[in-house]
PDB file of C-alpha atoms in Angstrom:
ATOM      1  CA  MET A   1      14.653  -4.339 -27.823  1.00  0.00           C
ATOM      2  CA  THR A   2      11.526  -6.290 -28.827  1.00  0.00           C
ATOM      3  CA  PHE A   3      10.774  -9.989 -28.544  1.00  0.00           C
ATOM      4  CA  HIS A   4       7.778 -12.257 -28.957  1.00  0.00           C
ATOM      5  CA  SER A   5       6.210 -13.394 -25.687  1.00  0.00           C
ATOM      6  CA  SER A   6       4.533 -16.781 -25.910  1.00  0.00           C
ATOM      7  CA  ALA A   7       2.587 -16.088 -22.716  1.00  0.00           C
ATOM      8  CA  LEU A   8       1.039 -12.901 -24.132  1.00  0.00           C
ATOM      9  CA  ASN A   9       1.127 -14.023 -27.776  1.00  0.00           C
ATOM     10  CA  ARG A  10       2.460 -10.658 -28.896  1.00  0.00           C
ATOM     11  CA  ASP A  11       5.668  -8.702 -29.244  1.00  0.00           C
ATOM     12  CA  MET A  12       6.843  -6.883 -26.115  1.00  0.00           C
ATOM     13  CA  PRO A  13       9.527  -4.181 -25.743  1.00  0.00           C
ATOM     14  CA  TYR A  14      12.194  -3.840 -23.119  1.00  0.00           C
ATOM     15  CA  ARG A  15      15.312  -1.794 -22.544  1.00  0.00           C
ATOM     16  CA  VAL A  16      18.623  -3.315 -21.572  1.00  0.00           C
ATOM     17  CA  TYR A  17      21.915  -1.786 -20.443  1.00  0.00           C
ATOM     18  CA  LEU A  18      25.205  -3.671 -20.256  1.00  0.00           C
ATOM     19  CA  PRO A  19      28.726  -2.811 -19.120  1.00  0.00           C
ATOM     20  CA  ALA A  20      30.881  -1.207 -21.786  1.00  0.00           C
ATOM     21  CA  ASP A  21      33.389  -4.060 -21.699  1.00  0.00           C
ATOM     22  CA  VAL A  22      32.336  -7.671 -21.269  1.00  0.00           C
ATOM     23  CA  ILE A  23      34.950 -10.413 -21.078  1.00  0.00           C
ATOM     24  CA  PRO A  24      34.223 -13.137 -23.643  1.00  0.00           C
ATOM     25  CA  GLY A  25      32.567 -16.103 -21.958  1.00  0.00           C
ATOM     26  CA  GLN A  26      31.701 -14.143 -18.826  1.00  0.00           C
ATOM     27  CA  LYS A  27      28.190 -14.521 -17.395  1.00  0.00           C
ATOM     28  CA  LEU A  28      26.932 -11.361 -15.718  1.00  0.00           C
ATOM     29  CA  PRO A  29      24.406 -10.789 -12.925  1.00  0.00           C
ATOM     30  CA  VAL A  30      21.031  -9.503 -14.076  1.00  0.00           C
ATOM     31  CA  VAL A  31      18.774  -6.940 -12.400  1.00  0.00           C
ATOM     32  CA  TYR A  32      15.179  -6.668 -13.612  1.00  0.00           C
ATOM     33  CA  LEU A  33      13.634  -3.221 -13.067  1.00  0.00           C
ATOM     34  CA  LEU A  34       9.826  -3.043 -12.972  1.00  0.00           C
ATOM     35  CA  HIS A  35       8.074   0.261 -13.595  1.00  0.00           C
ATOM     36  CA  GLY A  36       4.970   1.571 -11.841  1.00  0.00           C
ATOM     37  CA  GLY A  37       1.394   1.877 -13.034  1.00  0.00           C
ATOM     38  CA  ASP A  38       1.444   5.546 -14.034  1.00  0.00           C
ATOM     39  CA  GLY A  39       3.999   7.015 -16.391  1.00  0.00           C
ATOM     40  CA  GLY A  40       5.919   6.056 -19.491  1.00  0.00           C
ATOM     41  CA  GLY A  41       6.184   2.335 -18.890  1.00  0.00           C
ATOM     42  CA  PHE A  42       9.467   0.524 -19.493  1.00  0.00           C
ATOM     43  CA  ARG A  43      11.240   3.796 -20.363  1.00  0.00           C
ATOM     44  CA  ASP A  44      10.678   5.299 -16.895  1.00  0.00           C
ATOM     45  CA  TRP A  45      13.687   3.790 -15.121  1.00  0.00           C
ATOM     46  CA  SER A  46      16.235   5.088 -17.620  1.00  0.00           C
ATOM     47  CA  ASN A  47      14.438   8.356 -18.403  1.00  0.00           C
ATOM     48  CA  ASP A  48      13.654   9.450 -14.844  1.00  0.00           C
ATOM     49  CA  SER A  49      16.511   8.112 -12.718  1.00  0.00           C
ATOM     50  CA  ASP A  50      20.274   7.610 -12.692  1.00  0.00           C
ATOM     51  CA  VAL A  51      20.011   3.830 -12.448  1.00  0.00           C
ATOM     52  CA  VAL A  52      21.840   3.240 -15.749  1.00  0.00           C
ATOM     53  CA  ALA A  53      25.127   4.103 -14.025  1.00  0.00           C
ATOM     54  CA  TYR A  54      24.975   0.762 -12.208  1.00  0.00           C
ATOM     55  CA  ALA A  55      25.647  -1.110 -15.435  1.00  0.00           C
ATOM     56  CA  THR A  56      29.271  -0.087 -14.828  1.00  0.00           C
ATOM     57  CA  ARG A  57      29.237  -2.458 -11.838  1.00  0.00           C
ATOM     58  CA  ASN A  58      29.189  -5.414 -14.246  1.00  0.00           C
ATOM     59  CA  LEU A  59      25.411  -5.687 -14.136  1.00  0.00           C
ATOM     60  CA  ILE A  60      22.904  -6.256 -16.906  1.00  0.00           C
ATOM     61  CA  LEU A  61      19.897  -3.983 -16.309  1.00  0.00           C
ATOM     62  CA  VAL A  62      16.625  -5.105 -17.898  1.00  0.00           C
ATOM     63  CA  MET A  63      13.540  -2.869 -18.002  1.00  0.00           C
ATOM     64  CA  PRO A  64      10.415  -4.663 -19.303  1.00  0.00           C
ATOM     65  CA  GLU A  65       7.030  -3.260 -20.259  1.00  0.00           C
ATOM     66  CA  GLY A  66       4.279  -4.162 -17.811  1.00  0.00           C
ATOM     67  CA  ALA A  67       1.347  -1.891 -18.770  1.00  0.00           C
ATOM     68  CA  PHE A  68      -1.151  -1.712 -15.849  1.00  0.00           C
ATOM     69  CA  SER A  69      -0.930  -5.432 -15.190  1.00  0.00           C
ATOM     70  CA  TYR A  70       0.692  -5.553 -11.751  1.00  0.00           C
ATOM     71  CA  TYR A  71       2.833  -8.113 -13.613  1.00  0.00           C
ATOM     72  CA  MET A  72       0.281 -10.775 -12.712  1.00  0.00           C
ATOM     73  CA  ASN A  73      -1.594 -13.353 -14.784  1.00  0.00           C
ATOM     74  CA  ALA A  74      -4.952 -11.595 -15.050  1.00  0.00           C
ATOM     75  CA  VAL A  75      -7.829 -13.573 -13.551  1.00  0.00           C
ATOM     76  CA  GLU A  76     -10.525 -12.170 -15.835  1.00  0.00           C
ATOM     77  CA  LYS A  77      -8.351 -11.815 -18.962  1.00  0.00           C
ATOM     78  CA  PRO A  78      -6.724 -15.222 -19.421  1.00  0.00           C
ATOM     79  CA  LYS A  79      -4.658 -13.957 -22.366  1.00  0.00           C
ATOM     80  CA  ASP A  80      -2.934 -11.341 -20.181  1.00  0.00           C
ATOM     81  CA  ARG A  81      -0.376 -13.650 -18.563  1.00  0.00           C
ATOM     82  CA  TYR A  82       2.078 -10.973 -17.479  1.00  0.00           C
ATOM     83  CA  GLU A  83       3.654 -13.015 -14.699  1.00  0.00           C
ATOM     84  CA  ASP A  84       4.503 -15.828 -17.110  1.00  0.00           C
ATOM     85  CA  TYR A  85       5.736 -13.268 -19.635  1.00  0.00           C
ATOM     86  CA  VAL A  86       8.298 -11.861 -17.183  1.00  0.00           C
ATOM     87  CA  LEU A  87       9.283 -14.926 -15.187  1.00  0.00           C
ATOM     88  CA  GLN A  88       9.444 -17.312 -18.137  1.00  0.00           C
ATOM     89  CA  ASP A  89       9.599 -15.591 -21.529  1.00  0.00           C
ATOM     90  CA  LEU A  90      11.614 -12.498 -20.628  1.00  0.00           C
ATOM     91  CA  ILE A  91      14.187 -14.288 -18.477  1.00  0.00           C
ATOM     92  CA  ARG A  92      14.657 -16.835 -21.277  1.00  0.00           C
ATOM     93  CA  ASP A  93      15.029 -14.151 -23.948  1.00  0.00           C
ATOM     94  CA  VAL A  94      17.599 -12.227 -21.901  1.00  0.00           C
ATOM     95  CA  ALA A  95      19.611 -15.413 -21.364  1.00  0.00           C
ATOM     96  CA  THR A  96      19.530 -16.102 -25.115  1.00  0.00           C
ATOM     97  CA  ARG A  97      20.565 -12.639 -26.289  1.00  0.00           C
ATOM     98  CA  PHE A  98      22.990 -11.487 -23.602  1.00  0.00           C
ATOM     99  CA  PRO A  99      25.797 -12.886 -21.402  1.00  0.00           C
ATOM    100  CA  ALA A 100      23.385 -13.320 -18.498  1.00  0.00           C
ATOM    101  CA  SER A 101      23.926 -15.707 -15.615  1.00  0.00           C
ATOM    102  CA  ASP A 102      21.130 -18.227 -15.101  1.00  0.00           C
ATOM    103  CA  ARG A 103      21.909 -18.694 -11.407  1.00  0.00           C
ATOM    104  CA  ARG A 104      19.520 -17.488  -8.724  1.00  0.00           C
ATOM    105  CA  GLU A 105      22.493 -16.017  -6.840  1.00  0.00           C
ATOM    106  CA  LYS A 106      23.119 -13.688  -9.772  1.00  0.00           C
ATOM    107  CA  ARG A 107      19.547 -12.566 -10.428  1.00  0.00           C
ATOM    108  CA  ALA A 108      17.712  -9.695  -8.697  1.00  0.00           C
ATOM    109  CA  ILE A 109      14.558  -7.671  -9.197  1.00  0.00           C
ATOM    110  CA  ILE A 110      13.581  -4.157  -8.127  1.00  0.00           C
ATOM    111  CA  GLY A 111      10.203  -2.510  -8.630  1.00  0.00           C
ATOM    112  CA  ILE A 112       8.564   0.824  -7.921  1.00  0.00           C
ATOM    113  CA  SER A 113       4.933   1.189  -6.842  1.00  0.00           C
ATOM    114  CA  MET A 114       3.036  -1.397  -8.931  1.00  0.00           C
ATOM    115  CA  GLY A 115       6.352  -3.036  -9.793  1.00  0.00           C
ATOM    116  CA  GLY A 116       7.288  -3.102  -6.115  1.00  0.00           C
ATOM    117  CA  PHE A 117       4.096  -5.010  -5.390  1.00  0.00           C
ATOM    118  CA  ALA A 118       5.062  -7.637  -7.974  1.00  0.00           C
ATOM    119  CA  ALA A 119       8.625  -7.866  -6.655  1.00  0.00           C
ATOM    120  CA  ILE A 120       7.428  -8.589  -3.115  1.00  0.00           C
ATOM    121  CA  LYS A 121       4.737 -10.979  -4.319  1.00  0.00           C
ATOM    122  CA  TRP A 122       7.349 -12.979  -6.249  1.00  0.00           C
ATOM    123  CA  ALA A 123       9.788 -12.897  -3.338  1.00  0.00           C
ATOM    124  CA  LEU A 124       7.145 -14.698  -1.284  1.00  0.00           C
ATOM    125  CA  SER A 125       5.663 -16.972  -3.950  1.00  0.00           C
ATOM    126  CA  ARG A 126       8.691 -17.668  -6.190  1.00  0.00           C
ATOM    127  CA  PRO A 127      11.709 -17.636  -3.866  1.00  0.00           C
ATOM    128  CA  ASP A 128      13.618 -19.872  -6.296  1.00  0.00           C
ATOM    129  CA  LEU A 129      14.109 -17.099  -8.863  1.00  0.00           C
ATOM    130  CA  PHE A 130      15.844 -14.165  -7.165  1.00  0.00           C
ATOM    131  CA  VAL A 131      18.491 -13.693  -4.499  1.00  0.00           C
ATOM    132  CA  PHE A 132      17.539 -10.056  -3.868  1.00  0.00           C
ATOM    133  CA  VAL A 133      14.261  -8.165  -4.147  1.00  0.00           C
ATOM    134  CA  GLY A 134      13.926  -4.392  -3.910  1.00  0.00           C
ATOM    135  CA  ALA A 135      10.616  -2.552  -3.560  1.00  0.00           C
ATOM    136  CA  LEU A 136      10.470   1.249  -3.645  1.00  0.00           C
ATOM    137  CA  SER A 137       7.116   2.612  -2.505  1.00  0.00           C
ATOM    138  CA  PRO A 138       5.392  -0.715  -3.197  1.00  0.00           C
ATOM    139  CA  SER A 139       1.608  -0.557  -3.439  1.00  0.00           C
ATOM    140  CA  ILE A 140       1.504  -3.321  -0.871  1.00  0.00           C
ATOM    141  CA  GLU A 141      -2.108  -2.628   0.137  1.00  0.00           C
ATOM    142  CA  VAL A 142      -3.653  -2.537  -3.309  1.00  0.00           C
ATOM    143  CA  LEU A 143      -5.875  -5.558  -2.623  1.00  0.00           C
ATOM    144  CA  HIS A 144      -7.249  -3.924   0.527  1.00  0.00           C
ATOM    145  CA  ARG A 145      -8.321  -0.596  -0.930  1.00  0.00           C
ATOM    146  CA  ASP A 146     -11.896   0.441  -0.254  1.00  0.00           C
ATOM    147  CA  TYR A 147     -13.604   2.016  -3.260  1.00  0.00           C
ATOM    148  CA  LYS A 148     -17.111   2.092  -1.782  1.00  0.00           C
ATOM    149  CA  ILE A 149     -17.120   5.815  -1.115  1.00  0.00           C
ATOM    150  CA  ARG A 150     -15.329   6.738  -4.323  1.00  0.00           C
ATOM    151  CA  ASN A 151     -17.765   7.729  -7.039  1.00  0.00           C
ATOM    152  CA  LYS A 152     -15.366   9.552  -9.313  1.00  0.00           C
ATOM    153  CA  ILE A 153     -14.697   8.024 -12.697  1.00  0.00           C
ATOM    154  CA  PRO A 154     -10.919   7.481 -12.073  1.00  0.00           C
ATOM    155  CA  GLY A 155     -11.722   5.537  -8.901  1.00  0.00           C
ATOM    156  CA  ILE A 156     -14.253   3.351 -10.682  1.00  0.00           C
ATOM    157  CA  GLU A 157     -11.838   2.706 -13.521  1.00  0.00           C
ATOM    158  CA  GLU A 158      -9.071   1.675 -11.120  1.00  0.00           C
ATOM    159  CA  TRP A 159     -11.441  -0.614  -9.200  1.00  0.00           C
ATOM    160  CA  TRP A 160     -12.424  -2.326 -12.448  1.00  0.00           C
ATOM    161  CA  ARG A 161      -8.825  -2.693 -13.645  1.00  0.00           C
ATOM    162  CA  LEU A 162      -7.819  -4.266 -10.331  1.00  0.00           C
ATOM    163  CA  ARG A 163     -10.774  -6.645 -10.469  1.00  0.00           C
ATOM    164  CA  THR A 164      -9.740  -7.663 -13.990  1.00  0.00           C
ATOM    165  CA  VAL A 165      -6.234  -8.516 -12.764  1.00  0.00           C
ATOM    166  CA  PHE A 166      -6.955 -10.029  -9.340  1.00  0.00           C
ATOM    167  CA  GLY A 167     -10.581 -11.110  -9.492  1.00  0.00           C
ATOM    168  CA  PRO A 168     -13.482 -10.020  -7.251  1.00  0.00           C
ATOM    169  CA  PRO A 169     -12.846  -9.005  -3.627  1.00  0.00           C
ATOM    170  CA  GLY A 170     -12.779 -11.875  -1.149  1.00  0.00           C
ATOM    171  CA  THR A 171     -11.904 -14.551  -3.692  1.00  0.00           C
ATOM    172  CA  ALA A 172      -9.138 -17.144  -3.503  1.00  0.00           C
ATOM    173  CA  SER A 173      -7.469 -15.559  -6.527  1.00  0.00           C
ATOM    174  CA  ARG A 174      -7.025 -12.329  -4.590  1.00  0.00           C
ATOM    175  CA  ARG A 175      -5.680 -14.052  -1.506  1.00  0.00           C
ATOM    176  CA  SER A 176      -3.148 -15.953  -3.611  1.00  0.00           C
ATOM    177  CA  SER A 177      -1.597 -12.641  -4.714  1.00  0.00           C
ATOM    178  CA  ASP A 178      -1.880 -10.747  -1.421  1.00  0.00           C
ATOM    179  CA  PRO A 179       1.504 -10.125   0.264  1.00  0.00           C
ATOM    180  CA  PHE A 180      -0.228  -9.850   3.643  1.00  0.00           C
ATOM    181  CA  VAL A 181      -1.544 -13.390   3.127  1.00  0.00           C
ATOM    182  CA  LEU A 182       1.581 -14.842   1.506  1.00  0.00           C
ATOM    183  CA  VAL A 183       3.847 -13.590   4.279  1.00  0.00           C
ATOM    184  CA  GLU A 184       2.096 -15.937   6.709  1.00  0.00           C
ATOM    185  CA  SER A 185       3.025 -19.107   4.806  1.00  0.00           C
ATOM    186  CA  ALA A 186       6.308 -18.203   3.085  1.00  0.00           C
ATOM    187  CA  HIS A 187       9.493 -19.680   4.558  1.00  0.00           C
ATOM    188  CA  PRO A 188      11.769 -16.914   5.870  1.00  0.00           C
ATOM    189  CA  GLU A 189      14.938 -18.938   5.315  1.00  0.00           C
ATOM    190  CA  GLN A 190      14.090 -19.556   1.639  1.00  0.00           C
ATOM    191  CA  THR A 191      12.800 -16.092   0.749  1.00  0.00           C
ATOM    192  CA  PRO A 192      15.145 -13.641  -1.008  1.00  0.00           C
ATOM    193  CA  TYR A 193      16.573 -10.749   0.942  1.00  0.00           C
ATOM    194  CA  MET A 194      14.167  -7.817   0.702  1.00  0.00           C
ATOM    195  CA  PHE A 195      14.928  -4.095   0.590  1.00  0.00           C
ATOM    196  CA  ILE A 196      11.797  -1.975   1.127  1.00  0.00           C
ATOM    197  CA  ALA A 197      11.730   1.835   1.126  1.00  0.00           C
ATOM    198  CA  VAL A 198       8.820   4.242   1.334  1.00  0.00           C
ATOM    199  CA  GLY A 199       8.242   7.981   1.653  1.00  0.00           C
ATOM    200  CA  GLU A 200       6.824   9.293   4.914  1.00  0.00           C
ATOM    201  CA  GLN A 201       4.250  11.464   3.124  1.00  0.00           C
ATOM    202  CA  GLU A 202       2.963   8.644   0.897  1.00  0.00           C
ATOM    203  CA  PRO A 203      -0.399   6.931   1.331  1.00  0.00           C
ATOM    204  CA  PHE A 204       1.563   3.649   1.248  1.00  0.00           C
ATOM    205  CA  PHE A 205       3.616   4.557   4.334  1.00  0.00           C
ATOM    206  CA  GLU A 206       1.481   2.928   7.030  1.00  0.00           C
ATOM    207  CA  PRO A 207       0.702  -0.279   5.087  1.00  0.00           C
ATOM    208  CA  ASN A 208       4.393  -0.769   4.328  1.00  0.00           C
ATOM    209  CA  ARG A 209       5.357  -0.166   7.923  1.00  0.00           C
ATOM    210  CA  ARG A 210       2.771  -2.721   9.004  1.00  0.00           C
ATOM    211  CA  PHE A 211       4.090  -5.219   6.455  1.00  0.00           C
ATOM    212  CA  ALA A 212       7.675  -4.663   7.620  1.00  0.00           C
ATOM    213  CA  ARG A 213       6.588  -5.284  11.194  1.00  0.00           C
ATOM    214  CA  ARG A 214       5.172  -8.653  10.162  1.00  0.00           C
ATOM    215  CA  LEU A 215       8.386  -9.506   8.303  1.00  0.00           C
ATOM    216  CA  GLN A 216      10.289  -8.778  11.485  1.00  0.00           C
ATOM    217  CA  GLU A 217       7.941 -10.852  13.616  1.00  0.00           C
ATOM    218  CA  ARG A 218       8.386 -13.830  11.303  1.00  0.00           C
ATOM    219  CA  LYS A 219      12.165 -13.291  11.104  1.00  0.00           C
ATOM    220  CA  PHE A 220      12.534 -12.652   7.383  1.00  0.00           C
ATOM    221  CA  ARG A 221      15.801 -11.186   6.132  1.00  0.00           C
ATOM    222  CA  PHE A 222      15.029  -7.624   5.088  1.00  0.00           C
ATOM    223  CA  GLU A 223      15.661  -3.934   5.652  1.00  0.00           C
ATOM    224  CA  PHE A 224      13.078  -1.198   5.794  1.00  0.00           C
ATOM    225  CA  HIS A 225      13.827   2.463   5.078  1.00  0.00           C
ATOM    226  CA  THR A 226      11.686   5.554   5.413  1.00  0.00           C
ATOM    227  CA  SER A 227      12.497   9.107   4.415  1.00  0.00           C
ATOM    228  CA  PRO A 228      10.620  12.358   3.808  1.00  0.00           C
ATOM    229  CA  GLY A 229       9.007  12.319   0.395  1.00  0.00           C
ATOM    230  CA  ILE A 230       5.977  11.688  -1.765  1.00  0.00           C
ATOM    231  CA  HIS A 231       5.197   9.108  -4.446  1.00  0.00           C
ATOM    232  CA  ASN A 232       7.430  10.310  -7.282  1.00  0.00           C
ATOM    233  CA  TRP A 233      10.765   9.826  -9.027  1.00  0.00           C
ATOM    234  CA  SER A 234      12.546  12.388  -6.866  1.00  0.00           C
ATOM    235  CA  LEU A 235      12.020  10.052  -3.916  1.00  0.00           C
ATOM    236  CA  TRP A 236      12.849   6.857  -5.828  1.00  0.00           C
ATOM    237  CA  ASP A 237      16.002   8.251  -7.422  1.00  0.00           C
ATOM    238  CA  ALA A 238      17.222   9.163  -3.940  1.00  0.00           C
ATOM    239  CA  GLN A 239      16.480   5.610  -2.712  1.00  0.00           C
ATOM    240  CA  ILE A 240      18.289   3.850  -5.559  1.00  0.00           C
ATOM    241  CA  PRO A 241      21.870   4.147  -4.198  1.00  0.00           C
ATOM    242  CA  ALA A 242      21.030   2.465  -0.879  1.00  0.00           C
ATOM    243  CA  CYS A 243      19.030  -0.184  -2.689  1.00  0.00           C
ATOM    244  CA  PHE A 244      21.887  -1.013  -5.055  1.00  0.00           C
ATOM    245  CA  ASP A 245      24.440  -0.961  -2.234  1.00  0.00           C
ATOM    246  CA  SER A 246      22.376  -3.663  -0.545  1.00  0.00           C
ATOM    247  CA  LEU A 247      21.909  -5.525  -3.830  1.00  0.00           C
ATOM    248  CA  LEU A 248      25.645  -5.581  -4.545  1.00  0.00           C
ATOM    249  CA  GLN A 249      26.339  -6.827  -1.036  1.00  0.00           C
ATOM    250  CA  HIS A 250      23.826  -9.666  -1.261  1.00  0.00           C
ATOM    251  CA  MET A 251      24.990 -10.638  -4.745  1.00  0.00           C
ATOM    252  CA  ASP A 252      28.560 -10.664  -3.408  1.00  0.00           C
ATOM    253  CA  LEU A 253      29.586  -7.868  -5.764  1.00  0.00           C
ATOM    254  CA  SER A 254      30.371  -5.097  -3.272  1.00  0.00           C
ATOM    255  CA  HIS A 255      34.165  -5.272  -3.687  1.00  0.00           C
TER     256      HIS A 255
END
């Protein structure tokens, strides 16, 4: 599926899976699935996991392309408005083409790694959009990484790409996207339910555990899961069933 994004001023692809049988006039819940920063982009979810099976639970599954954007409106590339592309253009296009509910109570988002960062950021900054947010191995600490001692070309390239998206370190633009900052001002009672899972051998393990501790201290509604594993699809595919069990419960679809 391809559509024209006004925010990006270009055509963007996405994959969508629907139940085999849809009752005429029925409006279905929608789950947006955000890919990570390394891999095949929007194809990853359906190519590397068994997530497509959940379309049989009367869900529309939408898998957009996000490049290496962190799904944010880039500070230093004003034309790369990826947040507006997903939260405005994509949601509108899905509602136009498919029998998708436009109610917050019937809309969820799940992301892995880079996509998990965006899912949590939007849970805290745009609580009006989703009833459930899932984050598998979210790169929650990306704005706190220290590249000073990294002189390899891949490290320099990543530092520059992150600066392009979020702006220079220490700036207001960075703080406005930082989950560790946003969690201090977000309203727990208004924020979507959050499902966070991370592998115990991942570099993201400690930052996610620290973030979950702060969620608990501020009395957000969430669950936090850890299990042996590294940052790859074997771990995420194993986390998907628990994530969708929680999603179905909080979308009142568990029966």
